[in-house]
CSV table of C-alpha atoms in Angstrom, one decimal:
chain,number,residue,atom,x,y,z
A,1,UNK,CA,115.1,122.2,90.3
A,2,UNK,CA,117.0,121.9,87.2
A,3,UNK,CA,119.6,120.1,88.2
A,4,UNK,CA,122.2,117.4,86.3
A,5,UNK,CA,125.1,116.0,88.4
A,6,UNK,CA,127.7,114.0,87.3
A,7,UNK,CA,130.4,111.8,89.0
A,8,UNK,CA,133.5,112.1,89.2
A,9,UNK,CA,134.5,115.9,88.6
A,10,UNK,CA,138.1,114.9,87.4
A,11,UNK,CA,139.4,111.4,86.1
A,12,UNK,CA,142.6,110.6,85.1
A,13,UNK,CA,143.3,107.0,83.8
A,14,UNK,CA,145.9,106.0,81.8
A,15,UNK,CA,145.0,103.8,78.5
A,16,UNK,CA,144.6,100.4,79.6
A,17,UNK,CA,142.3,101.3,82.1
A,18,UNK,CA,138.7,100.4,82.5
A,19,UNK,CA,136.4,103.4,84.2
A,20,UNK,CA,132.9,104.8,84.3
A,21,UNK,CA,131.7,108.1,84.5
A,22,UNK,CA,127.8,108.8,85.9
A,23,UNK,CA,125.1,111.3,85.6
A,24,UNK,CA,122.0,111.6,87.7
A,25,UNK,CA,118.8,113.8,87.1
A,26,UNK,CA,115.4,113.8,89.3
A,27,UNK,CA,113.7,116.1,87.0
A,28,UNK,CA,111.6,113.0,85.7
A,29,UNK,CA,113.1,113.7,82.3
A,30,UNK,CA,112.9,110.7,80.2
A,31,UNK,CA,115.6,112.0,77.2
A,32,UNK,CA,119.5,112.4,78.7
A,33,UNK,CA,122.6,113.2,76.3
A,34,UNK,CA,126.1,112.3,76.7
A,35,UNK,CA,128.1,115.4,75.2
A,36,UNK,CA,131.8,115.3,74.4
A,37,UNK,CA,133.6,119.0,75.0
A,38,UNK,CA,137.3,119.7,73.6
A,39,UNK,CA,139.1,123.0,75.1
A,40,UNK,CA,137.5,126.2,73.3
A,41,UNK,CA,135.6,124.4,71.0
A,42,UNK,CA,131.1,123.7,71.5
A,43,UNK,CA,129.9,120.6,72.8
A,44,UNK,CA,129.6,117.8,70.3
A,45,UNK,CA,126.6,114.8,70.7
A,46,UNK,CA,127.7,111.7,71.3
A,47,UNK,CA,124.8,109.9,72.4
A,48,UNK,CA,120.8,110.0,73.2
A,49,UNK,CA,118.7,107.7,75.3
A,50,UNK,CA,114.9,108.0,74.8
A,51,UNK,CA,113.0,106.4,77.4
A,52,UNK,CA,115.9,104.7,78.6
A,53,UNK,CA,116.3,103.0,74.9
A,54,UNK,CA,119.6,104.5,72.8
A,55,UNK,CA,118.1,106.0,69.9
A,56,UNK,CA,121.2,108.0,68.8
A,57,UNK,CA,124.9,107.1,68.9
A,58,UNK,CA,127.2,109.7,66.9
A,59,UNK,CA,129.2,107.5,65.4
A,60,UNK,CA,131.3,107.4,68.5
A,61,UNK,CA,134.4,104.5,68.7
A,62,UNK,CA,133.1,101.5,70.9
A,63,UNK,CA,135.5,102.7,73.4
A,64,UNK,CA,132.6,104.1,74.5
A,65,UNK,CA,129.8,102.6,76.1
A,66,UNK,CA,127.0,104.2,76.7
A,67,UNK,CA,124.3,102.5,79.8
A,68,UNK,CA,120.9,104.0,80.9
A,69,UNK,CA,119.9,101.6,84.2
A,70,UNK,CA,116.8,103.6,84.7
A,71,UNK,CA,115.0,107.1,84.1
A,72,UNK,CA,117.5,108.7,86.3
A,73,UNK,CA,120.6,107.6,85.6
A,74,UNK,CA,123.0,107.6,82.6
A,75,UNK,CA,126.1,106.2,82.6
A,76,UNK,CA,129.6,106.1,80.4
A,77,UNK,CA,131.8,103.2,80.5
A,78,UNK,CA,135.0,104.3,78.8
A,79,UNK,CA,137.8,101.1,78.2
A,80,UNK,CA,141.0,101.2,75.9
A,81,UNK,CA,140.7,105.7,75.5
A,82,UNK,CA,143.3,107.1,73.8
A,83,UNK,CA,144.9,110.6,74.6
A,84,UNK,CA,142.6,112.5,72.2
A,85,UNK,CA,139.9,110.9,74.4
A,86,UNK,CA,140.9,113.8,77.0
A,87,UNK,CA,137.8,116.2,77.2
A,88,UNK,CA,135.1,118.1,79.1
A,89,UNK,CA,132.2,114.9,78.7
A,90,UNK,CA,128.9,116.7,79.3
A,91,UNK,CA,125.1,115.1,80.6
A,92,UNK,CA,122.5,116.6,79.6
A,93,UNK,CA,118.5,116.0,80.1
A,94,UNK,CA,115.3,117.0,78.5
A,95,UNK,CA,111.8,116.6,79.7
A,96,UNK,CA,110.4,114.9,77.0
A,97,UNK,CA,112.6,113.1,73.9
A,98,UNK,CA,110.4,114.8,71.1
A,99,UNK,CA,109.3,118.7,70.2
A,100,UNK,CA,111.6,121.2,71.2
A,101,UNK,CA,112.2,121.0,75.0
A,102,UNK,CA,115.0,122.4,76.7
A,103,UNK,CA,117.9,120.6,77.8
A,104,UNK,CA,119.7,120.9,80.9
A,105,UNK,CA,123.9,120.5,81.5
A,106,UNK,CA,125.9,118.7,84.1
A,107,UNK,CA,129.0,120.5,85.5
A,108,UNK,CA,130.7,117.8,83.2
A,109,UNK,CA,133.6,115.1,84.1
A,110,UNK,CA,136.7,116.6,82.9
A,111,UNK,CA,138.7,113.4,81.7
A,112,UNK,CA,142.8,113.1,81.0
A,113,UNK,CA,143.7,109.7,79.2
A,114,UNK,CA,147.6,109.4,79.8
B,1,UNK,CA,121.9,118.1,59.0
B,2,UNK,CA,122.2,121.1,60.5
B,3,UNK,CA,124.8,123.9,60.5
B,4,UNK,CA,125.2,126.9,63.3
B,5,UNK,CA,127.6,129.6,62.4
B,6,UNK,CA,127.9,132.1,65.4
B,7,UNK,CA,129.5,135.6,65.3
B,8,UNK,CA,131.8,137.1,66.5
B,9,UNK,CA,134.3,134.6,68.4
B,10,UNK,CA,134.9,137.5,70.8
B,11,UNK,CA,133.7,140.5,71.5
B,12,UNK,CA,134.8,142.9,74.1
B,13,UNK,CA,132.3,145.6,75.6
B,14,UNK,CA,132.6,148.0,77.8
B,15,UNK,CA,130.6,147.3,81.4
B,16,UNK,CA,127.0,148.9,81.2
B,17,UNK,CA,126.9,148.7,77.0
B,18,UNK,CA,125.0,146.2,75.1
B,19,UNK,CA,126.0,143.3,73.6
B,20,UNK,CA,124.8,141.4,70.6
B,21,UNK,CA,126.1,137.8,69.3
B,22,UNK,CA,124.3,136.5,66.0
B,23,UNK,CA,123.8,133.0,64.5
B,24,UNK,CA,122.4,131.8,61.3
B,25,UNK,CA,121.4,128.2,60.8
B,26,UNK,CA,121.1,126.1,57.6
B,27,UNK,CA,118.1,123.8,58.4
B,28,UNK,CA,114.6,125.5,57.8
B,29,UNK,CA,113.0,122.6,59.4
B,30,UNK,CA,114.9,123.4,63.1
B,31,UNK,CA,112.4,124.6,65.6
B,32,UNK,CA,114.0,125.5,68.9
B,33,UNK,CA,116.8,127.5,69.6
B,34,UNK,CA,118.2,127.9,72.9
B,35,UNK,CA,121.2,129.9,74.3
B,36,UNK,CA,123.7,129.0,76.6
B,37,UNK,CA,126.4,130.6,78.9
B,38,UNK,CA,129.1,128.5,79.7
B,39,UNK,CA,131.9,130.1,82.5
B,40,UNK,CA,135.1,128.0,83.2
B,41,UNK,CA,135.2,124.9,84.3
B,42,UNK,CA,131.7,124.8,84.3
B,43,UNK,CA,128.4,123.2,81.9
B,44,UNK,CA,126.4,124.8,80.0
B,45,UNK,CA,123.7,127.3,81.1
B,46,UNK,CA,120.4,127.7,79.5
B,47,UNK,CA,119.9,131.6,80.2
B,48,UNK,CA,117.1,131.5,77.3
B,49,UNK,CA,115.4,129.9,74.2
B,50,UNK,CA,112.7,130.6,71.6
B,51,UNK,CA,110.8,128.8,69.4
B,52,UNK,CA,110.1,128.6,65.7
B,53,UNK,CA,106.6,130.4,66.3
B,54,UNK,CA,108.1,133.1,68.2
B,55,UNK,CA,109.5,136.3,66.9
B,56,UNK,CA,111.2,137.4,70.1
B,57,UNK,CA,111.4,136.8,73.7
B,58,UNK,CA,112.9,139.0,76.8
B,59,UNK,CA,113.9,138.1,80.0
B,60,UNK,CA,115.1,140.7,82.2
B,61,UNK,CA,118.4,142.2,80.4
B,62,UNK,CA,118.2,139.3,78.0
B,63,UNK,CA,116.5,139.2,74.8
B,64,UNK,CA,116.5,136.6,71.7
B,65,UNK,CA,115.3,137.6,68.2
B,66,UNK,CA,114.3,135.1,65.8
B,67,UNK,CA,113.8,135.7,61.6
B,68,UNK,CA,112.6,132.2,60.5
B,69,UNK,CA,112.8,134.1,56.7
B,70,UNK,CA,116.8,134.9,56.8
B,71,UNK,CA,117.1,131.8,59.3
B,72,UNK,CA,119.1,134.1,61.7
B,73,UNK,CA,118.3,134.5,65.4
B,74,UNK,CA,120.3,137.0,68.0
B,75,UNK,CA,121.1,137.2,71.6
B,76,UNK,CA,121.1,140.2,72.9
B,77,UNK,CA,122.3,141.5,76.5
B,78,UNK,CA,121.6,145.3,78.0
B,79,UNK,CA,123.8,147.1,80.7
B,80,UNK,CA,126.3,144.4,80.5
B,81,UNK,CA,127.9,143.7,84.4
B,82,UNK,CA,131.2,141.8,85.3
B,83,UNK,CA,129.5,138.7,85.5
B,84,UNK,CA,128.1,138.3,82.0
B,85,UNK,CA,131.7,137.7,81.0
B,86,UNK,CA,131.8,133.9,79.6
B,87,UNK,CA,131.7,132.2,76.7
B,88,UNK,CA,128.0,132.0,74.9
B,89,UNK,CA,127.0,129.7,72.8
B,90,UNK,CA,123.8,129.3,70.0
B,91,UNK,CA,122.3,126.2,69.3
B,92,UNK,CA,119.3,125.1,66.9
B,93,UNK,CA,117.2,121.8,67.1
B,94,UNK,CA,115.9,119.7,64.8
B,95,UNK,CA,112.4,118.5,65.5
B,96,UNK,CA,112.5,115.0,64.0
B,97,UNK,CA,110.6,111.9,64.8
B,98,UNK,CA,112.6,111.2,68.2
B,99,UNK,CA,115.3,112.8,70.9
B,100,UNK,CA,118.0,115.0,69.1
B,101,UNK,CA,120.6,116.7,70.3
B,102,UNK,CA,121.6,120.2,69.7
B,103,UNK,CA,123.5,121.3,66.9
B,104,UNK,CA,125.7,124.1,68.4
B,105,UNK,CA,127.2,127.5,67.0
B,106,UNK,CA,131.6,127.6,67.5
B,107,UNK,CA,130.6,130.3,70.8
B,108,UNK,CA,131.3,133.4,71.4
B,109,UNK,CA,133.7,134.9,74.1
B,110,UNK,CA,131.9,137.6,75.8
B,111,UNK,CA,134.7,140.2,77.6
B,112,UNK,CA,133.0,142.8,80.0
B,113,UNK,CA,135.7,145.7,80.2
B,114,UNK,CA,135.2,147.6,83.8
């Protein structure tokens, strides 16, 4: 079973809003990703939790807030987006956080800031 | 860091011909390179990978060839069907001391002509 799932599918909020976006994984895989997506364009890193510890952040505006409760679960708190916030946001996982394992997608939340 | 370039951006075939997308990375020191297929509305894919120690690797009509020397590798897909129609993307990672992400190539829009 290789499978990432992320709640909800589609949120809309508008800018003041406060929201969260989740992603689960029962692989045991102790590295998980948040990806950001725009239309047509490759997924871009955002984020990386190692062994439920951030060890990467992208750069990314602290709009975004990044949780990891436990091994299996990875959360996004989003507060204050703008409309250029509006994207595919991907989950990924890995089995392991170093060497060159595989990571595995989410279906993704697809997120409109109005 | 690293740099994927991907070609083409599309690339029309006729159903049951072959199809080849290419990508060349900048970072001699990236080890893993997987391959993803990525249909509407949908997440990523993993449909294969190969690592740096490997020259090539074939699953069924799908095939990757890696030359570590011109730092190119190559998906390549036999007796295309209906169904491989999406858009592919190349990616390369970077073996450091922790979790990366991917570094992806811009993806390539695969048309299967009936």
């Amino acid at each position: 079973d290789t499978e990432v799932t992320q709640t909800p599918k589609h949120l809309v909020m508008g800018m003041t809003n406060k929201k969260s976006l989740k992603c689960e994984q029962h692989m045991g895989h102790r590295a998980m990703y948040w990806y950001k997506q725009k239309a047509k364009k490759p997924p871009e890193l955002m984020f990386v939790y190692s062994y439920e510890k951030l060890s990467i952040n992208e750069s990314v505006p602290s709009r975004f807030s990044p949780e990891c409760p436990n091994s299996s679960l990875l959360n996004l708190h989003l507060h204050a987006l703008q409309p250029e916030d509006s994207a595919l946001y991907l989950c990924a996982s890995s089995p392991a956080p170093q060497g060159s394992y595989e990571q595995y997608f989410g279906p993704g939340t697809r997120l409109t800031v109005t | 860091g690293e740099n994927v370039e991907q070609h083409p951006s599309t690339l029309s075939v006729q159903e049951g011909d072959s199809a080849v997308i290419k990508c060349t990375y900048s970072d001699s020191a990236s080890n893993y390179f997987p391959w993803y297929k990525q249909e509407l509305g949908k997440g990523p894919q993993l449909i294969i990978d190969i690592r740096s120690n490997v020259g090539e690797k074939k699953d069924q009509r799908i095939a990757v060839t890696l030359n570590k020397t011109a730092k190119h590798f190559s998906l390549h897909i036999t007796e295309t069907q209906p169904e491989d129609s999406a858009v592919y993307f190349c990616a390369a990672h970077l073996s450091g001391g922790g979790a990366d992400g991917l570094t992806f190539g811009k993806g390539t829009h695969l048309i299967i002509q009936p």
